[in-house]
Amino acid sequence: ERIRKEIGGNPLIGTAAALTEQKNIPNFIEAARIIIKKYPNAKFMVAGEGNLREKIQYLIDKSGLHESFKLVGFKKDIQNYIKALDVFVLPSDNEGFSGSLLTAMLLKVPVVSTDAGGASEVVLDGKTGLLVPKRNPEKLAEAVLRILQTEGLAKKLKETAYQLVLKNFSVDRMVNSYVELYREVLSGR
């Protein structure tokens, strides 16, 4: 609740990622431009730090999204930020094991991810999330819109994802996913 008040937005769409090349935040910014045409009150958020912060902020401003797209930086209570989202997006070009994806699934937030490496291990398209091609902001936007507009889809995806994580990942692996998540969002520092 606090976070929704802080950032606002209905819907609230975001990610937790380092601001680095491989995370391809510009892909998310482009998708946001498409989504906001359908949902003018939408807000977008990236939790994480990195060496591309200024460049990404410049892109946000240039896209006319400075009111809607927030770089909230590194947050100690990052799971609360993820939990506040209506849709979690992973726009990466390249992804090993994604702590942020697993965390979103454990927190029952529906996910949209690019088919970047390790992501396709946990995001089974149409079952535990929606998988889209890399570097394709149109498809990324389309998938987010599908979750927002399709009755019951978000609920189905997040339930199935939650069950998959519980069944296939040991407590150790889940703890690792949190550790990994912090490493991910800080790796730009």
mmCIF file of N, CA, C and O in Angstrom, residues 92-158:
data_model
loop_
_atom_site.group_PDB
_atom_site.id
_atom_site.type_symbol
_atom_site.label_atom_id
_atom_site.label_comp_id
_atom_site.label_asym_id
_atom_site.label_seq_id
_atom_site.Cartn_x
_atom_site.Cartn_y
_atom_site.Cartn_z
ATOM 1 N N SER A 92 15.236 -8.267 -20.185
ATOM 2 C CA SER A 92 16.645 -8.569 -20.475
ATOM 3 C C SER A 92 16.941 -9.134 -21.862
ATOM 4 O O SER A 92 16.117 -9.797 -22.464
ATOM 5 N N ASP A 93 18.198 -8.924 -22.265
ATOM 6 C CA ASP A 93 18.733 -9.558 -23.474
ATOM 7 C C ASP A 93 19.409 -10.858 -23.100
ATOM 8 O O ASP A 93 19.578 -11.752 -23.911
ATOM 9 N N ASN A 94 19.833 -10.918 -21.846
ATOM 10 C CA ASN A 94 20.673 -12.029 -21.437
ATOM 11 C C ASN A 94 20.455 -12.230 -19.952
ATOM 12 O O ASN A 94 20.570 -11.304 -19.190
ATOM 13 N N GLU A 95 20.139 -13.435 -19.558
ATOM 14 C CA GLU A 95 19.744 -13.659 -18.178
ATOM 15 C C GLU A 95 20.196 -15.047 -17.768
ATOM 16 O O GLU A 95 19.922 -16.017 -18.462
ATOM 17 N N GLY A 96 20.928 -15.111 -16.644
ATOM 18 C CA GLY A 96 21.256 -16.433 -16.135
ATOM 19 C C GLY A 96 20.064 -16.896 -15.322
ATOM 20 O O GLY A 96 18.933 -16.851 -15.786
ATOM 21 N N PHE A 97 20.310 -17.255 -14.095
ATOM 22 C CA PHE A 97 19.234 -17.603 -13.192
ATOM 23 C C PHE A 97 18.719 -16.301 -12.609
ATOM 24 O O PHE A 97 19.464 -15.559 -11.991
ATOM 25 N N SER A 98 17.442 -15.999 -12.825
ATOM 26 C CA SER A 98 16.939 -14.709 -12.378
ATOM 27 C C SER A 98 16.286 -14.764 -11.005
ATOM 28 O O SER A 98 15.188 -15.294 -10.840
ATOM 29 N N GLY A 99 16.974 -14.187 -10.034
ATOM 30 C CA GLY A 99 16.425 -14.094 -8.685
ATOM 31 C C GLY A 99 15.168 -13.245 -8.654
ATOM 32 O O GLY A 99 14.214 -13.546 -7.930
ATOM 33 N N SER A 100 15.135 -12.195 -9.477
ATOM 34 C CA SER A 100 13.978 -11.306 -9.430
ATOM 35 C C SER A 100 12.722 -11.980 -9.969
ATOM 36 O O SER A 100 11.624 -11.792 -9.447
ATOM 37 N N LEU A 101 12.880 -12.802 -11.002
ATOM 38 C CA LEU A 101 11.721 -13.531 -11.547
ATOM 39 C C LEU A 101 11.129 -14.471 -10.508
ATOM 40 O O LEU A 101 9.920 -14.500 -10.286
ATOM 41 N N LEU A 102 11.999 -15.267 -9.883
ATOM 42 C CA LEU A 102 11.524 -16.219 -8.873
ATOM 43 C C LEU A 102 10.869 -15.493 -7.711
ATOM 44 O O LEU A 102 9.855 -15.936 -7.185
ATOM 45 N N THR A 103 11.469 -14.373 -7.323
ATOM 46 C CA THR A 103 10.921 -13.597 -6.223
ATOM 47 C C THR A 103 9.514 -13.105 -6.579
ATOM 48 O O THR A 103 8.585 -13.215 -5.781
ATOM 49 N N ALA A 104 9.357 -12.583 -7.794
ATOM 50 C CA ALA A 104 8.032 -12.120 -8.235
ATOM 51 C C ALA A 104 7.018 -13.263 -8.191
ATOM 52 O O ALA A 104 5.882 -13.085 -7.735
ATOM 53 N N MET A 105 7.453 -14.444 -8.630
ATOM 54 C CA MET A 105 6.543 -15.589 -8.629
ATOM 55 C C MET A 105 6.147 -15.995 -7.210
ATOM 56 O O MET A 105 4.993 -16.302 -6.939
ATOM 57 N N LEU A 106 7.121 -15.983 -6.311
ATOM 58 C CA LEU A 106 6.841 -16.318 -4.908
ATOM 59 C C LEU A 106 5.898 -15.301 -4.273
ATOM 60 O O LEU A 106 5.122 -15.631 -3.388
ATOM 61 N N LEU A 107 5.986 -14.061 -4.739
ATOM 62 C CA LEU A 107 5.138 -13.001 -4.182
ATOM 63 C C LEU A 107 3.803 -12.900 -4.923
ATOM 64 O O LEU A 107 3.027 -11.985 -4.689
ATOM 65 N N LYS A 108 3.579 -13.849 -5.830
ATOM 66 C CA LYS A 108 2.329 -13.922 -6.603
ATOM 67 C C LYS A 108 2.056 -12.664 -7.425
ATOM 68 O O LYS A 108 0.984 -12.069 -7.362
ATOM 69 N N VAL A 109 3.074 -12.269 -8.185
ATOM 70 C CA VAL A 109 2.915 -11.173 -9.138
ATOM 71 C C VAL A 109 3.059 -11.799 -10.526
ATOM 72 O O VAL A 109 4.018 -12.517 -10.775
ATOM 73 N N PRO A 110 2.105 -11.554 -11.434
ATOM 74 C CA PRO A 110 2.216 -12.148 -12.772
ATOM 75 C C PRO A 110 3.423 -11.596 -13.526
ATOM 76 O O PRO A 110 3.719 -10.404 -13.417
ATOM 77 N N VAL A 111 4.129 -12.469 -14.255
ATOM 78 C CA VAL A 111 5.360 -12.044 -14.914
ATOM 79 C C VAL A 111 5.294 -12.115 -16.439
ATOM 80 O O VAL A 111 4.675 -13.008 -17.011
ATOM 81 N N VAL A 112 5.972 -11.143 -17.045
ATOM 82 C CA VAL A 112 6.229 -11.140 -18.483
ATOM 83 C C VAL A 112 7.737 -11.076 -18.611
ATOM 84 O O VAL A 112 8.380 -10.228 -18.003
ATOM 85 N N SER A 113 8.308 -11.989 -19.387
ATOM 86 C CA SER A 113 9.762 -12.018 -19.519
ATOM 87 C C SER A 113 10.177 -12.242 -20.968
ATOM 88 O O SER A 113 9.476 -12.905 -21.727
ATOM 89 N N THR A 114 11.340 -11.694 -21.307
ATOM 90 C CA THR A 114 11.913 -12.018 -22.609
ATOM 91 C C THR A 114 12.497 -13.429 -22.511
ATOM 92 O O THR A 114 12.837 -13.885 -21.420
ATOM 93 N N ASP A 115 12.602 -14.084 -23.637
ATOM 94 C CA ASP A 115 13.151 -15.449 -23.619
ATOM 95 C C ASP A 115 14.675 -15.387 -23.605
ATOM 96 O O ASP A 115 15.352 -15.821 -24.523
ATOM 97 N N ALA A 116 15.164 -14.811 -22.514
ATOM 98 C CA ALA A 116 16.609 -14.604 -22.373
ATOM 99 C C ALA A 116 17.189 -15.676 -21.466
ATOM 100 O O ALA A 116 17.053 -15.601 -20.254
ATOM 101 N N GLY A 117 17.820 -16.660 -22.020
ATOM 102 C CA GLY A 117 18.524 -17.679 -21.234
ATOM 103 C C GLY A 117 17.683 -18.345 -20.166
ATOM 104 O O GLY A 117 16.650 -18.937 -20.430
ATOM 105 N N GLY A 118 18.139 -18.196 -18.904
ATOM 106 C CA GLY A 118 17.535 -18.896 -17.780
ATOM 107 C C GLY A 118 16.069 -18.597 -17.516
ATOM 108 O O GLY A 118 15.376 -19.368 -16.841
ATOM 109 N N ALA A 119 15.567 -17.505 -18.065
ATOM 110 C CA ALA A 119 14.178 -17.129 -17.820
ATOM 111 C C ALA A 119 13.212 -18.212 -18.302
ATOM 112 O O ALA A 119 12.230 -18.533 -17.634
ATOM 113 N N SER A 120 13.511 -18.794 -19.458
ATOM 114 C CA SER A 120 12.586 -19.778 -20.030
ATOM 115 C C SER A 120 12.538 -21.078 -19.222
ATOM 116 O O SER A 120 11.702 -21.931 -19.449
ATOM 117 N N GLU A 121 13.452 -21.190 -18.263
ATOM 118 C CA GLU A 121 13.424 -22.325 -17.346
ATOM 119 C C GLU A 121 12.192 -22.244 -16.437
ATOM 120 O O GLU A 121 11.580 -23.248 -16.115
ATOM 121 N N VAL A 122 11.862 -21.047 -16.004
ATOM 122 C CA VAL A 122 10.747 -20.885 -15.057
ATOM 123 C C VAL A 122 9.496 -20.270 -15.674
ATOM 124 O O VAL A 122 8.392 -20.497 -15.199
ATOM 125 N N VAL A 123 9.680 -19.483 -16.737
ATOM 126 C CA VAL A 123 8.513 -18.878 -17.365
ATOM 127 C C VAL A 123 8.050 -19.780 -18.508
ATOM 128 O O VAL A 123 8.636 -19.792 -19.579
ATOM 129 N N LEU A 124 7.010 -20.557 -18.216
ATOM 130 C CA LEU A 124 6.434 -21.420 -19.243
ATOM 131 C C LEU A 124 5.297 -20.618 -19.855
ATOM 132 O O LEU A 124 4.317 -20.296 -19.180
ATOM 133 N N ASP A 125 5.460 -20.271 -21.110
ATOM 134 C CA ASP A 125 4.556 -19.326 -21.756
ATOM 135 C C ASP A 125 3.087 -19.749 -21.636
ATOM 136 O O ASP A 125 2.714 -20.856 -22.010
ATOM 137 N N GLY A 126 2.292 -18.828 -21.089
ATOM 138 C CA GLY A 126 0.860 -19.090 -20.960
ATOM 139 C C GLY A 126 0.504 -19.894 -19.719
ATOM 140 O O GLY A 126 -0.669 -20.055 -19.391
ATOM 141 N N LYS A 127 1.512 -20.431 -19.034
ATOM 142 C CA LYS A 127 1.251 -21.208 -17.815
ATOM 143 C C LYS A 127 1.723 -20.450 -16.576
ATOM 144 O O LYS A 127 0.942 -20.127 -15.698
ATOM 145 N N THR A 128 3.040 -20.190 -16.504
ATOM 146 C CA THR A 128 3.563 -19.516 -15.307
ATOM 147 C C THR A 128 3.895 -18.049 -15.580
ATOM 148 O O THR A 128 4.402 -17.344 -14.715
ATOM 149 N N GLY A 129 3.668 -17.613 -16.800
ATOM 150 C CA GLY A 129 3.952 -16.235 -17.176
ATOM 151 C C GLY A 129 3.840 -16.124 -18.685
ATOM 152 O O GLY A 129 3.462 -17.088 -19.345
ATOM 153 N N LEU A 130 4.170 -14.967 -19.219
ATOM 154 C CA LEU A 130 4.173 -14.812 -20.667
ATOM 155 C C LEU A 130 5.607 -14.564 -21.116
ATOM 156 O O LEU A 130 6.316 -13.746 -20.532
ATOM 157 N N LEU A 131 6.015 -15.301 -22.131
ATOM 158 C CA LEU A 131 7.380 -15.226 -22.640
ATOM 159 C C LEU A 131 7.347 -14.524 -23.991
ATOM 160 O O LEU A 131 6.530 -14.877 -24.853
ATOM 161 N N VAL A 132 8.216 -13.533 -24.161
ATOM 162 C CA VAL A 132 8.226 -12.783 -25.421
ATOM 163 C C VAL A 132 9.642 -12.751 -25.994
ATOM 164 O O VAL A 132 10.606 -12.950 -25.259
ATOM 165 N N PRO A 133 9.757 -12.519 -27.314
ATOM 166 C CA PRO A 133 11.103 -12.449 -27.899
ATOM 167 C C PRO A 133 11.895 -11.272 -27.335
ATOM 168 O O PRO A 133 11.321 -10.266 -26.918
ATOM 169 N N LYS A 134 13.222 -11.421 -27.325
ATOM 170 C CA LYS A 134 14.108 -10.348 -26.866
ATOM 171 C C LYS A 134 14.020 -9.153 -27.799
ATOM 172 O O LYS A 134 13.722 -9.303 -28.988
ATOM 173 N N ARG A 135 14.336 -7.996 -27.259
ATOM 174 C CA ARG A 135 14.442 -6.757 -28.056
ATOM 175 C C ARG A 135 13.237 -6.508 -28.939
ATOM 176 O O ARG A 135 13.371 -6.107 -30.100
ATOM 177 N N ASN A 136 12.062 -6.780 -28.381
ATOM 178 C CA ASN A 136 10.842 -6.544 -29.137
ATOM 179 C C ASN A 136 9.822 -5.851 -28.229
ATOM 180 O O ASN A 136 8.954 -6.500 -27.648
ATOM 181 N N PRO A 137 9.956 -4.514 -28.095
ATOM 182 C CA PRO A 137 9.096 -3.784 -27.164
ATOM 183 C C PRO A 137 7.612 -3.921 -27.482
ATOM 184 O O PRO A 137 6.776 -3.925 -26.576
ATOM 185 N N GLU A 138 7.269 -4.072 -28.775
ATOM 186 C CA GLU A 138 5.853 -4.241 -29.142
ATOM 187 C C GLU A 138 5.286 -5.494 -28.497
ATOM 188 O O GLU A 138 4.207 -5.488 -27.917
ATOM 189 N N LYS A 139 6.037 -6.592 -28.619
ATOM 190 C CA LYS A 139 5.573 -7.870 -28.051
ATOM 191 C C LYS A 139 5.543 -7.811 -26.515
ATOM 192 O O LYS A 139 4.667 -8.392 -25.885
ATOM 193 N N LEU A 140 6.506 -7.107 -25.956
ATOM 194 C CA LEU A 140 6.564 -6.946 -24.504
ATOM 195 C C LEU A 140 5.309 -6.187 -24.032
ATOM 196 O O LEU A 140 4.630 -6.623 -23.092
ATOM 197 N N ALA A 141 5.010 -5.097 -24.721
ATOM 198 C CA ALA A 141 3.825 -4.290 -24.378
ATOM 199 C C ALA A 141 2.555 -5.117 -24.546
ATOM 200 O O ALA A 141 1.665 -5.103 -23.691
ATOM 201 N N GLU A 142 2.495 -5.851 -25.647
ATOM 202 C CA GLU A 142 1.326 -6.684 -25.953
ATOM 203 C C GLU A 142 1.059 -7.690 -24.834
ATOM 204 O O GLU A 142 -0.090 -7.900 -24.432
ATOM 205 N N ALA A 143 2.122 -8.321 -24.340
ATOM 206 C CA ALA A 143 1.982 -9.327 -23.282
ATOM 207 C C ALA A 143 1.480 -8.690 -21.989
ATOM 208 O O ALA A 143 0.604 -9.229 -21.316
ATOM 209 N N VAL A 144 2.025 -7.521 -21.655
ATOM 210 C CA VAL A 144 1.581 -6.820 -20.449
ATOM 211 C C VAL A 144 0.099 -6.466 -20.589
ATOM 212 O O VAL A 144 -0.706 -6.685 -19.670
ATOM 213 N N LEU A 145 -0.273 -5.953 -21.754
ATOM 214 C CA LEU A 145 -1.669 -5.575 -21.989
ATOM 215 C C LEU A 145 -2.589 -6.794 -21.910
ATOM 216 O O LEU A 145 -3.694 -6.711 -21.395
ATOM 217 N N ARG A 146 -2.078 -7.917 -22.405
ATOM 218 C CA ARG A 146 -2.883 -9.148 -22.358
ATOM 219 C C ARG A 146 -3.201 -9.523 -20.912
ATOM 220 O O ARG A 146 -4.330 -9.895 -20.579
ATOM 221 N N ILE A 147 -2.203 -9.401 -20.040
ATOM 222 C CA ILE A 147 -2.424 -9.718 -18.621
ATOM 223 C C ILE A 147 -3.423 -8.729 -18.010
ATOM 224 O O ILE A 147 -4.304 -9.116 -17.251
ATOM 225 N N LEU A 148 -3.296 -7.463 -18.365
ATOM 226 C CA LEU A 148 -4.168 -6.442 -17.786
ATOM 227 C C LEU A 148 -5.595 -6.550 -18.303
ATOM 228 O O LEU A 148 -6.550 -6.209 -17.610
ATOM 229 N N GLN A 149 -5.749 -7.027 -19.540
ATOM 230 C CA GLN A 149 -7.067 -6.983 -20.175
ATOM 231 C C GLN A 149 -7.812 -8.315 -20.198
ATOM 232 O O GLN A 149 -9.001 -8.337 -20.459
ATOM 233 N N THR A 150 -7.100 -9.410 -19.934
ATOM 234 C CA THR A 150 -7.757 -10.708 -20.032
ATOM 235 C C THR A 150 -8.257 -11.152 -18.671
ATOM 236 O O THR A 150 -7.456 -11.403 -17.764
ATOM 237 N N GLU A 151 -9.534 -11.236 -18.556
ATOM 238 C CA GLU A 151 -10.193 -11.658 -17.320
ATOM 239 C C GLU A 151 -9.586 -12.971 -16.799
ATOM 240 O O GLU A 151 -9.527 -13.960 -17.531
ATOM 241 N N GLY A 152 -9.126 -12.943 -15.559
ATOM 242 C CA GLY A 152 -8.673 -14.194 -14.938
ATOM 243 C C GLY A 152 -7.269 -14.659 -15.320
ATOM 244 O O GLY A 152 -6.751 -15.598 -14.721
ATOM 245 N N LEU A 153 -6.647 -14.012 -16.306
ATOM 246 C CA LEU A 153 -5.317 -14.484 -16.747
ATOM 247 C C LEU A 153 -4.262 -14.261 -15.675
ATOM 248 O O LEU A 153 -3.487 -15.164 -15.343
ATOM 249 N N ALA A 154 -4.216 -13.080 -15.088
ATOM 250 C CA ALA A 154 -3.219 -12.768 -14.052
ATOM 251 C C ALA A 154 -3.311 -13.778 -12.913
ATOM 252 O O ALA A 154 -2.302 -14.325 -12.461
ATOM 253 N N LYS A 155 -4.536 -14.044 -12.486
ATOM 254 C CA LYS A 155 -4.766 -14.958 -11.368
ATOM 255 C C LYS A 155 -4.233 -16.355 -11.708
ATOM 256 O O LYS A 155 -3.533 -16.980 -10.913
ATOM 257 N N LYS A 156 -4.558 -16.819 -12.915
ATOM 258 C CA LYS A 156 -4.127 -18.151 -13.341
ATOM 259 C C LYS A 156 -2.601 -18.230 -13.396
ATOM 260 O O LYS A 156 -1.994 -19.161 -12.864
ATOM 261 N N LEU A 157 -1.979 -17.247 -14.019
ATOM 262 C CA LEU A 157 -0.517 -17.252 -14.167
ATOM 263 C C LEU A 157 0.188 -17.236 -12.817
ATOM 264 O O LEU A 157 1.126 -17.989 -12.589
ATOM 265 N N LYS A 158 -0.274 -16.358 -11.926
ATOM 266 C CA LYS A 158 0.458 -16.242 -10.665
ATOM 267 C C LYS A 158 0.266 -17.461 -9.773
ATOM 268 O O LYS A 158 1.191 -17.863 -9.076
#
